[in-house]
PDB file of C-alpha atoms in Angstrom:
ATOM      1  CA  MET A   1     127.559  85.642 156.126  1.00 57.00           C
ATOM      2  CA  GLY A   2     130.778  83.655 155.691  1.00 65.00           C
ATOM      3  CA  LEU A   3     132.936  86.492 154.383  1.00 76.00           C
ATOM      4  CA  GLU A   4     131.574  88.970 156.912  1.00 78.00           C
ATOM      5  CA  PHE A   5     132.248  86.478 159.683  1.00 73.00           C
ATOM      6  CA  ILE A   6     135.836  85.906 158.548  1.00 79.00           C
ATOM      7  CA  GLY A   7     136.491  89.625 158.177  1.00 85.00           C
ATOM      8  CA  GLU A   8     135.009  90.382 161.585  1.00 84.00           C
ATOM      9  CA  PHE A   9     137.068  87.768 163.386  1.00 81.00           C
ATOM     10  CA  ALA A  10     140.240  88.674 161.495  1.00 86.00           C
ATOM     11  CA  THR A  11     139.790  92.302 162.528  1.00 91.00           C
ATOM     12  CA  GLU A  12     139.101  91.245 166.105  1.00 90.00           C
ATOM     13  CA  GLY A  13     142.201  89.029 166.075  1.00 90.00           C
ATOM     14  CA  ILE A  14     144.394  91.890 164.912  1.00 94.00           C
ATOM     15  CA  LYS A  15     142.955  94.162 167.613  1.00 95.00           C
ATOM     16  CA  ILE A  16     143.622  91.545 170.292  1.00 94.00           C
ATOM     17  CA  ALA A  17     147.186  91.020 169.032  1.00 94.00           C
ATOM     18  CA  LEU A  18     147.836  94.760 169.253  1.00 95.00           C
ATOM     19  CA  ILE A  19     146.280  95.039 172.713  1.00 94.00           C
ATOM     20  CA  ILE A  20     148.224  92.056 174.046  1.00 95.00           C
ATOM     21  CA  SER A  21     151.553  93.281 172.685  1.00 94.00           C
ATOM     22  CA  ALA A  22     151.052  96.868 173.871  1.00 95.00           C
ATOM     23  CA  PRO A  23     152.395  96.518 177.458  1.00 95.00           C
ATOM     24  CA  MET A  24     155.665  94.977 176.301  1.00 95.00           C
ATOM     25  CA  LEU A  25     156.135  97.373 173.395  1.00 95.00           C
ATOM     26  CA  LEU A  26     155.333 100.459 175.461  1.00 96.00           C
ATOM     27  CA  GLY A  27     157.635  99.321 178.260  1.00 95.00           C
ATOM     28  CA  ALA A  28     160.478  98.764 175.807  1.00 94.00           C
ATOM     29  CA  LEU A  29     159.771 102.156 174.217  1.00 95.00           C
ATOM     30  CA  PHE A  30     159.954 104.034 177.521  1.00 95.00           C
ATOM     31  CA  MET A  31     163.040 102.122 178.641  1.00 94.00           C
ATOM     32  CA  GLY A  32     164.714 102.904 175.314  1.00 92.00           C
ATOM     33  CA  ILE A  33     163.952 106.588 175.765  1.00 94.00           C
ATOM     34  CA  LEU A  34     165.342 106.552 179.316  1.00 93.00           C
ATOM     35  CA  VAL A  35     168.518 104.770 178.263  1.00 92.00           C
ATOM     36  CA  SER A  36     168.940 107.151 175.329  1.00 90.00           C
ATOM     37  CA  LEU A  37     168.619 110.139 177.653  1.00 92.00           C
ATOM     38  CA  PHE A  38     171.125 108.546 180.030  1.00 91.00           C
ATOM     39  CA  GLN A  39     173.549 107.973 177.157  1.00 88.00           C
ATOM     40  CA  ALA A  40     173.114 111.544 175.945  1.00 88.00           C
ATOM     41  CA  VAL A  41     173.734 113.008 179.396  1.00 91.00           C
ATOM     42  CA  THR A  42     176.749 110.840 180.211  1.00 89.00           C
ATOM     43  CA  GLN A  43     178.030 110.663 176.622  1.00 87.00           C
ATOM     44  CA  ILE A  44     178.395 106.891 176.854  1.00 83.00           C
ATOM     45  CA  ASN A  45     177.846 105.613 173.321  1.00 81.00           C
ATOM     46  CA  GLU A  46     177.706 101.894 173.966  1.00 81.00           C
ATOM     47  CA  GLN A  47     175.319 100.064 171.627  1.00 79.00           C
ATOM     48  CA  THR A  48     174.728  97.127 173.965  1.00 81.00           C
ATOM     49  CA  LEU A  49     173.784  99.319 176.940  1.00 82.00           C
ATOM     50  CA  SER A  50     170.146  99.600 175.906  1.00 81.00           C
ATOM     51  CA  PHE A  51     169.654  95.901 175.159  1.00 88.00           C
ATOM     52  CA  ILE A  52     169.649  94.447 178.692  1.00 90.00           C
ATOM     53  CA  PRO A  53     167.227  96.970 180.279  1.00 90.00           C
ATOM     54  CA  LYS A  54     164.761  96.505 177.411  1.00 91.00           C
ATOM     55  CA  ILE A  55     164.886  92.719 177.759  1.00 94.00           C
ATOM     56  CA  LEU A  56     164.334  92.994 181.517  1.00 94.00           C
ATOM     57  CA  VAL A  57     161.346  95.302 181.013  1.00 95.00           C
ATOM     58  CA  ILE A  58     159.823  92.969 178.436  1.00 95.00           C
ATOM     59  CA  VAL A  59     160.269  89.924 180.697  1.00 95.00           C
ATOM     60  CA  GLY A  60     158.798  91.881 183.614  1.00 95.00           C
ATOM     61  CA  ALA A  61     155.804  92.900 181.523  1.00 95.00           C
ATOM     62  CA  LEU A  62     155.302  89.289 180.477  1.00 95.00           C
ATOM     63  CA  VAL A  63     155.365  88.154 184.104  1.00 96.00           C
ATOM     64  CA  ILE A  64     152.957  90.861 185.230  1.00 96.00           C
ATOM     65  CA  PHE A  65     150.517  90.697 182.320  1.00 96.00           C
ATOM     66  CA  ALA A  66     150.617  86.943 181.566  1.00 95.00           C
ATOM     67  CA  PRO A  67     147.310  86.137 183.357  1.00 96.00           C
ATOM     68  CA  TRP A  68     145.498  88.941 181.560  1.00 96.00           C
ATOM     69  CA  MET A  69     147.021  87.982 178.224  1.00 95.00           C
ATOM     70  CA  SER A  70     146.080  84.318 178.553  1.00 95.00           C
ATOM     71  CA  ASP A  71     142.564  85.230 179.687  1.00 96.00           C
ATOM     72  CA  THR A  72     142.116  87.520 176.679  1.00 94.00           C
ATOM     73  CA  LEU A  73     143.342  84.875 174.244  1.00 93.00           C
ATOM     74  CA  THR A  74     141.200  82.181 175.881  1.00 95.00           C
ATOM     75  CA  ASN A  75     138.066  84.313 175.643  1.00 93.00           C
ATOM     76  CA  TYR A  76     138.751  85.107 171.987  1.00 91.00           C
ATOM     77  CA  THR A  77     139.275  81.423 171.199  1.00 91.00           C
ATOM     78  CA  LYS A  78     136.064  80.457 173.027  1.00 93.00           C
ATOM     79  CA  GLU A  79     134.106  83.050 171.071  1.00 88.00           C
ATOM     80  CA  LEU A  80     135.608  81.778 167.840  1.00 85.00           C
ATOM     81  CA  PHE A  81     134.737  78.144 168.545  1.00 88.00           C
ATOM     82  CA  ILE A  82     131.246  78.994 169.782  1.00 88.00           C
ATOM     83  CA  SER A  83     130.450  80.920 166.615  1.00 81.00           C
ATOM     84  CA  ILE A  84     131.668  78.195 164.222  1.00 79.00           C
ATOM     85  CA  PRO A  85     128.363  76.231 164.236  1.00 81.00           C
ATOM     86  CA  SER A  86     126.516  79.318 163.020  1.00 76.00           C
ATOM     87  CA  LEU A  87     128.521  79.084 159.789  1.00 71.00           C
ATOM     88  CA  ILE A  88     127.422  75.562 158.982  1.00 73.00           C
ATOM     89  CA  ARG A  89     124.469  75.621 156.629  1.00 62.00           C
ATOM     90  CA  ARG A  90     122.358  72.585 155.856  1.00 44.00           C
TER      91      ARG A  90
END
């Protein structure tokens, strides 16, 4: 049961990490696409132009999704600590 338990919680941890990072990554992706389209239309080829909007979108996503992210991580940690005694064999 020990190896199955570790594999299950490692898989769950990776899923939670992907779910939690998704809003910030998707926001940065869409902002990058918008800035790239803007640069293509206006023919402004400035490398630093896309950096600031992406950072602002990521910070905005962190502000908006912080309660959900902390709740998700707290629930995962509680589940992990609750299931630890089931591993102890006497």
